Tab-separated table of C-alpha atoms and ligand atoms in Angstrom:
chain	number	residue	atom	x	y	z
A	1487	MET	CA	22.741	-15.522	8.649
A	1488	SER	CA	21.802	-14.348	5.171
A	1489	ASP	CA	22.365	-10.716	4.164
A	1490	LEU	CA	18.674	-10.039	4.262
A	1491	GLU	CA	18.500	-11.331	7.891
A	1492	GLN	CA	21.571	-9.184	8.776
A	1493	PHE	CA	19.748	-6.212	7.328
A	1494	ARG	CA	16.688	-7.109	9.212
A	1495	LYS	CA	18.605	-7.253	12.524
A	1496	GLU	CA	20.347	-3.803	11.769
A	1497	THR	CA	17.003	-2.221	10.801
A	1498	ARG	CA	15.235	-3.363	13.936
A	1499	ALA	CA	18.060	-2.159	16.009
A	1500	TRP	CA	18.046	1.328	14.217
A	1501	LEU	CA	14.287	1.662	14.501
A	1502	GLU	CA	14.239	0.711	18.157
A	1503	ALA	CA	16.970	3.302	18.949
A	1504	ASN	CA	15.488	6.065	16.723
A	1505	CYS	CA	11.848	6.008	16.643
A	1506	PRO	CA	10.541	8.087	19.616
A	1507	PRO	CA	8.034	6.450	21.878
A	1508	ASP	CA	5.212	8.817	21.035
A	1509	MET	CA	5.940	7.992	17.210
A	1510	ARG	CA	5.011	4.334	18.052
A	1511	LEU	CA	1.462	5.103	19.329
A	1512	PRO	CA	-1.567	4.591	17.102
A	1513	LEU	CA	-2.732	7.919	15.401
A	1514	GLU	CA	-5.547	9.509	17.299
A	1515	ASP	CA	-6.744	11.605	14.465
A	1516	ASP	CA	-5.781	13.095	11.137
A	1517	ASP	CA	-3.944	15.917	12.726
A	1518	ASP	CA	-1.275	13.503	14.035
A	1519	ARG	CA	-0.092	12.960	10.523
A	1520	TYR	CA	2.924	14.951	8.970
A	1521	TRP	CA	2.286	16.113	5.437
A	1522	GLY	CA	5.543	18.302	5.011
A	1523	GLY	CA	5.326	21.314	2.670
A	1524	ARG	CA	6.495	24.933	2.744
A	1525	ASN	CA	4.123	25.923	5.573
A	1526	ALA	CA	4.434	22.575	7.674
A	1527	LYS	CA	4.573	22.667	11.484
A	1528	PHE	CA	5.547	19.787	13.746
A	1529	LYS	CA	3.005	18.718	16.161
A	1530	SER	CA	5.687	17.472	18.673
A	1531	GLU	CA	9.422	17.232	19.081
A	1532	GLY	CA	9.119	13.433	18.686
A	1533	GLN	CA	7.574	13.898	15.363
A	1534	ARG	CA	10.290	16.321	14.270
A	1535	LEU	CA	12.958	14.023	15.363
A	1536	TRP	CA	11.322	10.868	13.710
A	1537	PHE	CA	10.851	12.846	10.394
A	1538	GLU	CA	14.390	14.209	10.262
A	1539	ARG	CA	15.972	10.905	11.270
A	1540	MET	CA	14.143	8.981	8.489
A	1541	VAL	CA	14.933	11.733	5.725
A	1542	GLY	CA	18.557	11.399	6.789
A	1543	ARG	CA	18.574	7.759	6.089
A	1544	GLY	CA	16.612	8.090	2.830
A	1545	TRP	CA	13.726	5.941	4.474
A	1546	THR	CA	10.813	8.272	3.624
A	1547	VAL	CA	11.216	6.606	0.002
A	1548	PRO	CA	13.407	3.617	0.850
A	1549	GLU	CA	13.514	2.128	-2.569
A	1550	TRP	CA	13.984	5.413	-4.538
A	1551	PRO	CA	17.634	5.849	-5.856
A	1552	LYS	CA	19.974	7.689	-3.560
A	1553	GLU	CA	20.514	10.559	-5.997
A	1554	TYR	CA	16.800	11.344	-5.643
A	1555	GLY	CA	16.802	11.308	-1.876
A	1556	GLY	CA	16.009	7.561	-1.405
A	1557	ALA	CA	18.071	4.744	0.284
A	1558	GLY	CA	18.462	2.771	-3.001
A	1559	LEU	CA	17.114	-0.318	-1.360
A	1560	SER	CA	15.916	-3.445	-3.086
A	1561	ARG	CA	12.168	-4.390	-2.904
A	1562	GLU	CA	13.138	-7.229	-0.366
A	1563	GLU	CA	14.987	-4.625	1.739
A	1564	GLY	CA	12.241	-2.113	1.363
A	1565	LYS	CA	9.690	-4.832	2.573
A	1566	VAL	CA	11.964	-5.534	5.684
A	1567	VAL	CA	11.846	-1.737	6.527
A	1568	ARG	CA	8.036	-1.549	6.212
A	1569	GLY	CA	7.630	-4.899	8.056
A	1570	GLU	CA	9.791	-3.871	10.991
A	1571	MET	CA	8.094	-0.516	11.103
A	1572	ARG	CA	4.772	-2.148	11.360
A	1573	ARG	CA	6.143	-4.679	14.028
A	1574	LEU	CA	7.225	-1.768	16.208
A	1575	GLY	CA	4.094	0.136	15.492
A	1576	CYS	CA	6.041	3.197	13.912
A	1577	ARG	CA	3.990	6.066	12.421
A	1578	SER	CA	4.689	7.069	8.888
A	1579	PRO	CA	7.334	9.843	9.222
A	1580	LEU	CA	5.798	11.693	6.101
A	1581	ASP	CA	2.391	11.297	4.340
A	1582	SER	CA	2.673	12.594	0.754
A	1583	PHE	CA	0.794	12.478	-2.656
A	1584	GLY	CA	4.292	13.280	-4.005
A	1585	ILE	CA	5.653	9.977	-2.536
A	1586	TRP	CA	2.586	7.754	-3.361
A	1587	MET	CA	1.568	9.189	-6.730
A	1588	LEU	CA	3.724	11.620	-8.502
A	1589	GLY	CA	6.958	10.126	-7.637
A	1590	PRO	CA	6.352	6.904	-9.198
A	1591	ALA	CA	5.026	8.628	-12.390
A	1592	LEU	CA	8.133	10.853	-12.543
A	1593	LEU	CA	10.583	8.024	-12.196
A	1594	ARG	CA	9.001	6.422	-15.181
A	1595	TYR	CA	7.872	9.391	-17.325
A	1596	GLY	CA	10.173	12.374	-16.123
A	1597	THR	CA	13.142	13.818	-17.908
A	1598	PRO	CA	16.440	13.589	-16.154
A	1599	GLU	CA	16.103	17.238	-15.234
A	1600	GLN	CA	12.669	16.915	-13.962
A	1601	LYS	CA	13.571	13.890	-11.746
A	1602	ARG	CA	16.374	16.026	-10.216
A	1603	GLU	CA	14.255	19.086	-9.610
A	1604	TYR	CA	11.051	17.438	-8.194
A	1605	LEU	CA	12.084	14.212	-6.591
A	1606	PRO	CA	14.383	15.139	-3.838
A	1607	PRO	CA	12.078	17.781	-2.260
A	1608	ILE	CA	9.333	15.195	-2.305
A	1609	ALA	CA	11.678	12.820	-0.383
A	1610	ARG	CA	12.646	15.593	1.966
A	1611	GLY	CA	9.095	16.616	2.529
A	1612	GLU	CA	9.685	20.224	1.359
A	1613	ILE	CA	7.012	20.322	-1.246
A	1614	ARG	CA	3.458	19.097	-0.593
A	1615	TRP	CA	1.556	18.134	-3.829
A	1616	CYS	CA	-2.243	17.937	-4.735
A	1617	GLN	CA	-3.807	16.017	-7.407
A	1618	GLY	CA	-5.886	17.973	-10.156
A	1619	TYR	CA	-7.737	15.215	-11.975
A	1620	SER	CA	-11.516	15.454	-11.395
A	1621	GLU	CA	-13.801	18.104	-12.666
A	1622	PRO	CA	-17.515	18.727	-12.055
A	1623	ASN	CA	-18.233	16.827	-15.320
A	1624	ALA	CA	-15.264	14.339	-15.390
A	1625	GLY	CA	-15.250	11.878	-12.560
A	1626	SER	CA	-15.500	8.251	-13.353
A	1627	ASP	CA	-15.367	9.432	-17.068
A	1628	LEU	CA	-12.136	11.285	-16.348
A	1629	ALA	CA	-11.036	11.564	-20.027
A	1630	SER	CA	-13.992	13.936	-20.449
A	1631	LEU	CA	-12.051	16.646	-18.482
A	1632	ALA	CA	-12.358	20.190	-19.948
A	1633	THR	CA	-9.831	22.232	-18.310
A	1634	ARG	CA	-7.976	23.939	-21.183
A	1635	ALA	CA	-4.363	24.622	-21.676
A	1636	GLU	CA	-3.751	26.954	-24.647
A	1637	ASP	CA	-0.498	26.893	-26.456
A	1638	LYS	CA	1.184	30.310	-26.302
A	1639	GLY	CA	4.732	29.395	-27.636
A	1640	ASP	CA	7.010	28.982	-24.609
A	1641	HIS	CA	4.268	28.536	-22.162
A	1642	PHE	CA	0.570	27.501	-21.739
A	1643	VAL	CA	-2.345	29.538	-20.419
A	1644	ILE	CA	-4.599	27.336	-18.355
A	1645	ASN	CA	-8.399	28.031	-17.671
A	1646	GLY	CA	-10.885	25.809	-16.022
A	1647	GLN	CA	-11.912	24.168	-12.903
A	1648	LYS	CA	-11.078	20.961	-10.744
A	1649	ILE	CA	-13.228	19.537	-7.934
A	1650	TRP	CA	-12.612	17.326	-4.862
A	1651	THR	CA	-8.893	18.320	-4.928
A	1652	SER	CA	-7.773	16.914	-1.524
A	1653	TYR	CA	-5.769	19.455	0.542
A	1654	ALA	CA	-5.526	21.921	-2.465
A	1655	ASP	CA	-5.660	24.790	-0.045
A	1656	LYS	CA	-2.490	23.399	1.860
A	1657	ALA	CA	-0.672	22.122	-1.026
A	1658	ASP	CA	2.473	23.872	-2.670
A	1659	TRP	CA	2.339	22.391	-6.160
A	1660	ILE	CA	-0.330	20.585	-8.215
A	1661	PHE	CA	0.015	17.735	-10.719
A	1662	CYS	CA	-2.792	18.415	-13.188
A	1663	LEU	CA	-4.562	16.886	-16.308
A	1664	VAL	CA	-5.280	19.628	-18.961
A	1665	ARG	CA	-6.611	19.441	-22.407
A	1666	THR	CA	-4.087	20.603	-24.919
A	1667	ASP	CA	-5.902	19.529	-28.171
A	1668	PRO	CA	-9.561	19.903	-27.960
A	1669	ALA	CA	-9.899	18.630	-31.685
A	1670	ALA	CA	-8.466	15.134	-30.847
A	1671	PRO	CA	-10.453	12.147	-29.553
A	1672	LYS	CA	-10.827	12.638	-25.842
A	1673	HIS	CA	-8.160	10.339	-24.501
A	1674	LEU	CA	-5.649	11.720	-26.998
A	1675	GLY	CA	-5.709	15.475	-26.447
A	1676	ILE	CA	-4.751	15.512	-22.693
A	1677	SER	CA	-1.426	16.472	-21.102
A	1678	PHE	CA	0.013	16.027	-17.519
A	1679	ILE	CA	1.409	19.192	-16.140
A	1680	LEU	CA	2.930	20.513	-12.915
A	1681	PHE	CA	2.625	23.905	-11.417
A	1682	ASP	CA	2.988	26.063	-8.333
A	1683	MET	CA	-0.326	26.626	-6.445
A	1684	LYS	CA	0.982	30.128	-5.828
A	1685	SER	CA	0.863	30.953	-9.554
A	1686	PRO	CA	-1.390	33.932	-10.275
A	1687	GLY	CA	-4.893	32.889	-11.296
A	1688	VAL	CA	-4.989	29.698	-9.019
A	1689	SER	CA	-7.706	29.909	-6.319
A	1690	THR	CA	-9.269	27.224	-3.896
A	1691	LYS	CA	-12.618	26.939	-1.978
A	1692	PRO	CA	-12.910	24.227	0.656
A	1693	ILE	CA	-15.823	21.739	0.437
A	1694	LEU	CA	-17.323	20.627	3.907
A	1695	LEU	CA	-17.793	16.819	4.416
A	1696	ILE	CA	-20.624	14.925	6.229
A	1697	SER	CA	-18.014	14.289	8.856
A	1698	GLY	CA	-17.685	17.912	9.632
A	1699	LYS	CA	-14.231	18.026	8.248
A	1700	SER	CA	-12.994	19.739	5.020
A	1701	PRO	CA	-10.264	17.851	3.416
A	1702	PHE	CA	-10.791	18.829	-0.141
A	1703	CYS	CA	-11.598	21.856	-2.453
A	1704	GLU	CA	-12.862	23.195	-5.509
A	1705	THR	CA	-9.821	24.581	-7.543
A	1706	PHE	CA	-10.258	27.229	-10.101
A	1707	PHE	CA	-7.656	28.365	-12.756
A	1708	ASP	CA	-7.999	31.747	-14.408
A	1709	ASP	CA	-5.426	32.366	-17.098
A	1710	VAL	CA	-2.560	30.427	-15.172
A	1711	ARG	CA	0.820	30.825	-17.123
A	1712	VAL	CA	2.831	27.594	-17.018
A	1713	PRO	CA	6.150	27.063	-18.845
A	1714	LYS	CA	6.083	24.293	-21.377
A	1715	GLY	CA	8.908	22.420	-19.449
A	1716	ARG	CA	6.529	21.432	-16.790
A	1717	ILE	CA	4.670	18.865	-19.039
A	1718	VAL	CA	5.550	15.296	-17.819
A	1719	GLY	CA	5.644	12.643	-20.689
A	1720	GLU	CA	4.781	14.043	-24.230
A	1721	ILE	CA	2.325	16.656	-24.947
A	1722	ASN	CA	-1.279	15.170	-25.678
A	1723	LYS	CA	-0.089	11.674	-24.283
A	1724	GLY	CA	-0.728	12.639	-20.638
A	1725	TRP	CA	-3.489	9.903	-20.379
A	1726	GLU	CA	-0.815	7.316	-20.366
A	1727	VAL	CA	0.989	9.170	-17.400
A	1728	ALA	CA	-2.425	9.571	-15.742
A	1729	LYS	CA	-3.403	5.996	-15.820
A	1730	TYR	CA	0.083	4.758	-14.522
A	1731	LEU	CA	-0.305	7.254	-11.677
A	1732	LEU	CA	-3.780	5.906	-10.892
A	1733	THR	CA	-2.545	2.449	-10.421
A	1734	HIS	CA	-0.268	3.828	-7.697
A	1735	GLU	CA	-3.034	5.815	-6.110
A	1736	ARG	CA	-5.073	2.765	-5.986
A	1737	GLU	CA	-2.373	0.627	-4.395
A	1738	MET	CA	-1.914	3.510	-1.888
A	1739	ILE	CA	-5.500	3.514	-1.086
A	1740	SER	CA	-5.766	-0.287	-0.786
A	1741	ALA	CA	-3.345	-0.163	2.119
A	1742	ILE	CA	-6.271	1.235	4.321
A	1743	GLY	CA	-7.465	-2.305	4.478
A	1744	LEU	CA	-4.238	-3.634	6.201
A	1745	PRO	CA	-4.434	-4.637	9.915
A	1746	GLY	CA	-3.293	-1.934	12.286
A	1747	GLY	CA	-4.202	0.085	15.294
A	1748	ARG	CA	-5.745	-1.431	18.540
A	1749	PRO	CA	-7.166	-4.861	17.951
A	1750	LEU	CA	-10.918	-4.826	17.515
A	1751	GLY	CA	-11.329	-7.703	20.023
A	1752	GLN	CA	-9.600	-5.545	22.671
A	1753	ILE	CA	-11.531	-2.528	22.056
A	1754	ALA	CA	-14.881	-4.409	22.155
A	1755	ALA	CA	-13.781	-6.062	25.370
A	1756	ASP	CA	-12.965	-2.754	26.888
A	1757	SER	CA	-16.251	-1.181	26.157
A	1758	LEU	CA	-18.664	-4.063	26.147
A	1759	GLY	CA	-17.048	-6.432	28.778
A	1760	THR	CA	-16.316	-10.053	28.705
A	1761	GLU	CA	-17.664	-13.182	30.218
A	1762	ALA	CA	-15.112	-15.927	31.255
A	1763	GLY	CA	-12.572	-13.904	29.305
A	1764	ILE	CA	-14.406	-13.811	25.969
A	1765	LEU	CA	-16.781	-11.292	24.394
A	1766	ALA	CA	-20.491	-12.171	25.453
A	1767	ASP	CA	-21.872	-11.018	22.227
A	1768	THR	CA	-21.287	-14.018	19.993
A	1769	CYS	CA	-22.278	-12.376	16.712
A	1770	LEU	CA	-19.837	-9.475	17.280
A	1771	ARG	CA	-17.222	-12.021	18.191
A	1772	ALA	CA	-17.702	-13.958	15.090
A	1773	ASP	CA	-17.684	-10.911	12.820
A	1774	ILE	CA	-14.532	-9.663	14.408
A	1775	ALA	CA	-12.797	-13.019	13.840
A	1776	ARG	CA	-13.998	-13.111	10.270
A	1777	PHE	CA	-12.761	-9.607	9.730
A	1778	ASP	CA	-9.198	-10.277	11.438
A	1779	ILE	CA	-8.806	-13.336	9.120
A	1780	ASP	CA	-9.717	-11.315	6.021
A	1781	ALA	CA	-7.561	-8.529	6.930
A	1782	TYR	CA	-4.529	-10.780	7.333
A	1783	ALA	CA	-5.271	-12.698	4.099
A	1784	PHE	CA	-5.390	-9.322	2.341
A	1785	GLN	CA	-2.071	-8.322	3.854
A	1786	LEU	CA	-0.459	-11.434	2.267
A	1787	ALA	CA	-2.388	-10.816	-1.021
A	1788	LEU	CA	-0.852	-7.252	-1.109
A	1789	GLU	CA	2.630	-8.486	-0.574
A	1790	ARG	CA	2.418	-11.197	-3.064
A	1791	THR	CA	0.931	-8.663	-5.615
A	1792	GLY	CA	3.620	-6.188	-4.849
A	1793	ASP	CA	6.379	-8.817	-5.738
A	1794	GLN	CA	4.449	-9.799	-8.849
A	1795	LEU	CA	4.156	-6.235	-9.957
A	1796	LYS	CA	7.733	-5.468	-9.301
A	1797	ALA	CA	8.688	-8.555	-11.411
A	1798	LYS	CA	6.174	-7.453	-14.149
A	1799	GLN	CA	4.208	-10.539	-13.707
A	1800	ALA	CA	1.026	-8.930	-12.529
A	1801	ASN	CA	-2.041	-7.927	-14.409
A	1802	PRO	CA	-1.705	-4.078	-14.529
A	1803	ALA	CA	-5.423	-3.829	-13.647
A	1804	ILE	CA	-4.779	-5.758	-10.293
A	1805	SER	CA	-4.608	-2.287	-8.528
A	1806	SER	CA	-8.306	-1.912	-9.187
A	1807	MET	CA	-8.900	-5.239	-7.305
A	1808	LEU	CA	-6.758	-4.275	-4.342
A	1809	LYS	CA	-8.312	-0.732	-4.029
A	1810	TYR	CA	-11.908	-2.277	-4.152
A	1811	TYR	CA	-11.197	-4.894	-1.508
A	1812	GLY	CA	-9.029	-2.596	0.762
A	1813	ALA	CA	-11.909	0.051	0.760
A	1814	GLU	CA	-14.411	-2.552	1.525
A	1815	LEU	CA	-12.367	-3.974	4.412
A	1816	ASN	CA	-11.877	-0.466	5.945
A	1817	LYS	CA	-15.459	0.185	5.710
A	1818	ARG	CA	-16.071	-2.993	7.544
A	1819	ARG	CA	-13.575	-2.324	10.203
A	1820	HIS	CA	-15.095	0.973	10.967
A	1821	GLU	CA	-18.577	-0.550	11.112
A	1822	LEU	CA	-17.106	-2.993	13.512
A	1823	LEU	CA	-15.604	-0.206	15.606
A	1824	MET	CA	-18.847	1.486	15.789
A	1825	SER	CA	-20.398	-1.706	17.159
A	1826	ALA	CA	-17.463	-2.574	19.405
A	1827	GLY	CA	-17.399	1.048	20.929
A	1828	GLY	CA	-20.866	0.616	22.329
A	1829	SER	CA	-22.775	3.896	23.057
A	1830	GLN	CA	-19.442	5.779	23.384
A	1831	ALA	CA	-18.825	5.437	19.809
A	1832	LEU	CA	-21.944	7.462	18.983
A	1833	GLU	CA	-20.573	10.581	20.738
A	1834	TRP	CA	-19.949	13.641	18.633
A	1835	GLU	CA	-18.389	16.157	20.752
A	1836	SER	CA	-16.908	15.011	24.259
A	1837	GLU	CA	-13.747	14.635	26.163
A	1838	ARG	CA	-14.012	10.904	26.395
A	1839	SER	CA	-14.057	10.150	22.740
A	1840	ARG	CA	-11.711	12.743	21.440
A	1841	HIS	CA	-14.276	14.917	19.686
A	1842	GLY	CA	-16.354	11.995	18.334
A	1843	GLU	CA	-13.345	10.470	16.494
A	1844	ALA	CA	-15.054	7.104	16.108
A	1845	ALA	CA	-18.122	8.408	14.482
A	1846	ARG	CA	-16.241	10.883	12.213
A	1847	SER	CA	-13.825	8.339	11.118
A	1848	TRP	CA	-16.674	5.962	10.361
A	1849	LEU	CA	-18.343	8.625	8.348
A	1850	ARG	CA	-14.990	9.268	6.445
A	1851	THR	CA	-14.840	5.750	5.297
A	1852	LYS	CA	-17.925	6.158	3.288
A	1853	ALA	CA	-15.638	8.116	0.775
A	1854	ASN	CA	-13.359	5.090	0.472
A	1855	SER	CA	-15.429	3.539	-2.203
A	1856	ILE	CA	-15.534	6.850	-4.185
A	1857	GLU	CA	-11.950	8.360	-3.906
A	1858	GLY	CA	-9.392	7.160	-6.383
A	1859	GLY	CA	-12.247	5.787	-8.593
A	1860	THR	CA	-15.420	4.402	-7.242
A	1861	SER	CA	-16.094	0.677	-6.422
A	1862	GLU	CA	-18.460	0.306	-9.325
A	1863	VAL	CA	-15.775	1.407	-11.800
A	1864	GLN	CA	-13.192	-0.969	-10.081
A	1865	LEU	CA	-15.657	-3.851	-10.571
A	1866	ASN	CA	-15.995	-2.764	-14.296
A	1867	VAL	CA	-12.265	-2.928	-14.554
A	1868	ILE	CA	-11.955	-6.239	-12.918
A	1869	ALA	CA	-14.722	-7.852	-15.210
A	1870	LYS	CA	-13.119	-6.491	-18.348
A	1871	ARG	CA	-9.425	-6.547	-17.806
A	1872	ILE	CA	-8.851	-9.371	-15.286
A	1873	LEU	CA	-11.710	-11.740	-15.665
A	1874	GLU	CA	-12.117	-10.951	-19.320
A	1875	LEU	CA	-15.900	-11.383	-19.139
A	1876	ALA	CA	-17.764	-11.110	-22.427
A	1877	GLY	CA	-19.764	-7.925	-22.796
A	1878	ALA	CA	-18.085	-6.207	-19.790
B	1187	LIG	C1	-12.410	11.583	-0.239
B	1187	LIG	C2	-12.143	11.984	-1.635
B	1187	LIG	C3	-10.976	12.554	-2.054
B	1187	LIG	C4	-10.733	12.863	-3.337
B	1187	LIG	N1	-9.512	13.463	-3.766
B	1187	LIG	C5	-9.399	13.814	-5.063
B	1187	LIG	C6	-8.210	14.493	-5.395
B	1187	LIG	O1	-7.271	14.858	-4.660
B	1187	LIG	N2	-8.038	14.886	-6.683
B	1187	LIG	C7	-8.947	14.562	-7.695
B	1187	LIG	O2	-8.834	14.911	-8.816
B	1187	LIG	N3	-10.122	13.793	-7.364
B	1187	LIG	C8	-10.386	13.522	-6.132
B	1187	LIG	N4	-11.493	12.852	-5.721
B	1187	LIG	C9	-12.466	12.580	-6.692
B	1187	LIG	C10	-12.848	11.185	-7.079
B	1187	LIG	O3	-11.623	10.711	-7.990
B	1187	LIG	C11	-14.156	11.097	-7.850
B	1187	LIG	O4	-15.011	11.445	-6.808
B	1187	LIG	C12	-14.406	9.755	-8.395
B	1187	LIG	O5	-13.619	9.439	-9.431
B	1187	LIG	C13	-15.878	9.619	-8.810
B	1187	LIG	O6	-16.253	10.698	-9.689
B	1187	LIG	P1	-17.627	11.556	-9.432
B	1187	LIG	O7	-17.607	11.945	-7.944
B	1187	LIG	O8	-17.660	12.599	-10.470
B	1187	LIG	O9	-18.804	10.530	-9.433
B	1187	LIG	P2	-19.415	10.017	-10.885
B	1187	LIG	O10	-18.412	9.678	-11.853
B	1187	LIG	O11	-20.464	11.093	-11.249
B	1187	LIG	O12	-20.215	8.799	-10.524
B	1187	LIG	C14	-21.507	8.734	-9.681
B	1187	LIG	C15	-21.956	7.367	-9.420
B	1187	LIG	O13	-22.113	6.653	-10.906
B	1187	LIG	C16	-21.451	5.524	-10.808
B	1187	LIG	N5	-20.808	5.248	-12.224
B	1187	LIG	C17	-20.249	6.233	-12.959
B	1187	LIG	N6	-19.856	5.627	-14.076
B	1187	LIG	C18	-20.203	4.283	-14.023
B	1187	LIG	C19	-19.994	3.054	-14.799
B	1187	LIG	N7	-19.364	3.190	-15.978
B	1187	LIG	N8	-20.399	1.983	-14.503
B	1187	LIG	C20	-21.141	1.845	-13.266
B	1187	LIG	N9	-21.287	2.758	-12.392
B	1187	LIG	C21	-20.971	4.035	-12.758
B	1187	LIG	C22	-20.345	5.725	-9.740
B	1187	LIG	O14	-19.752	4.414	-9.259
B	1187	LIG	C23	-20.949	6.538	-8.659
B	1187	LIG	O15	-21.788	5.813	-7.859
B	1187	LIG	C24	-11.706	12.580	-4.302
B	1187	LIG	C25	-12.977	11.887	-3.789
B	1187	LIG	C26	-13.168	11.754	-2.474
B	1187	LIG	C27	-14.486	11.173	-2.097
């Protein structure tokens, strides 16, 4: 047996022994996720046990170095852990912008002190981060951002406003883009900075979504003092860090296109019924089959691209392609869920459909082609940087 097969066998046995049964059930709604942070509360004993066991093994971030709270696994071993978790249906023990976005940027651009200070609390779920990029006049054209950080010697004073800051009202710290040189060309006067959301002068105001939920905020900075040591990368060169982080954000979002949850065919069979063991609605049957094939093909594409990225053989813009396609797949999946769920899927408030979860989740997917950069912008990037189309 190869070393990797041995590792797979041990991983499978460990997960089977340590992942509590309720942590192997599909998520029923967003509240089933554990985000960590100073004010975090576990929803169940199973969730607490699962989180603590995974932290203890370094498997909230399996491929990060051990000194930063990871398990120091190779990419191949990391894939085995993820694959075995998927096979057993294990939930993520910790959802975290620190893991998905800031961590990779710190590993590449952070000083040794910054890595020691910020990475272990991310791996242990102690600090919850939010992302301060977008502003009222800087979304797709992010480099137009106007939040100003004035140099006051040993610290900056930050003034301005961010918008669409996901979970800003629940986050402990923010990674934020600020303008440190207003006279420089727009991409060259930006810095990437970290600060505590409890700093005097930081305030948030939740924004209500079409789904009835409020996962993001307007975020305001009024004379917020931040020590200079909190800049990641070089001053005025934050755009480089910002772009690198965005590739990780887009890869993270693309995972919403992966197959998972209860099979669509099963849901449709349960609510619409079958004839001779197959769905009577031939159009829906064909749409579900087409979707399943596309989702499995996408899973393989994601794995192959992950290997190429690790080996530095992939076009860095590939994350735009994955984000675009993953978002479209997830939107398709939820359209099909609405068709497959029959009239029950239309319910908004009822005991049967857990407070209209199907309809709310379907509405939430409308944002997939906006968050992390819109689909139009991803298509522009693909045309220019991957297809190298003239005039793009
Ligand atoms: C659910 C959700 C969560 C988010 N979370 C965060 C967060 O945590 N932190 C954060 O900083 N931001 C966050 N965002 C903001 C997100 O990054 C922006 O909404 C996104 O980048 C688009 O910017 P905008 O909304 O200003 O739209 P705009 O840039 O104003 O775009 C409006 C329309 O014009 C189109 N458009 C713009 N430029 C071009 C172009 N060059 N070519 C073709 N079409 C174009 C766009 O595709 C879009 O359809 C979140 C957004 C959503 C929906």
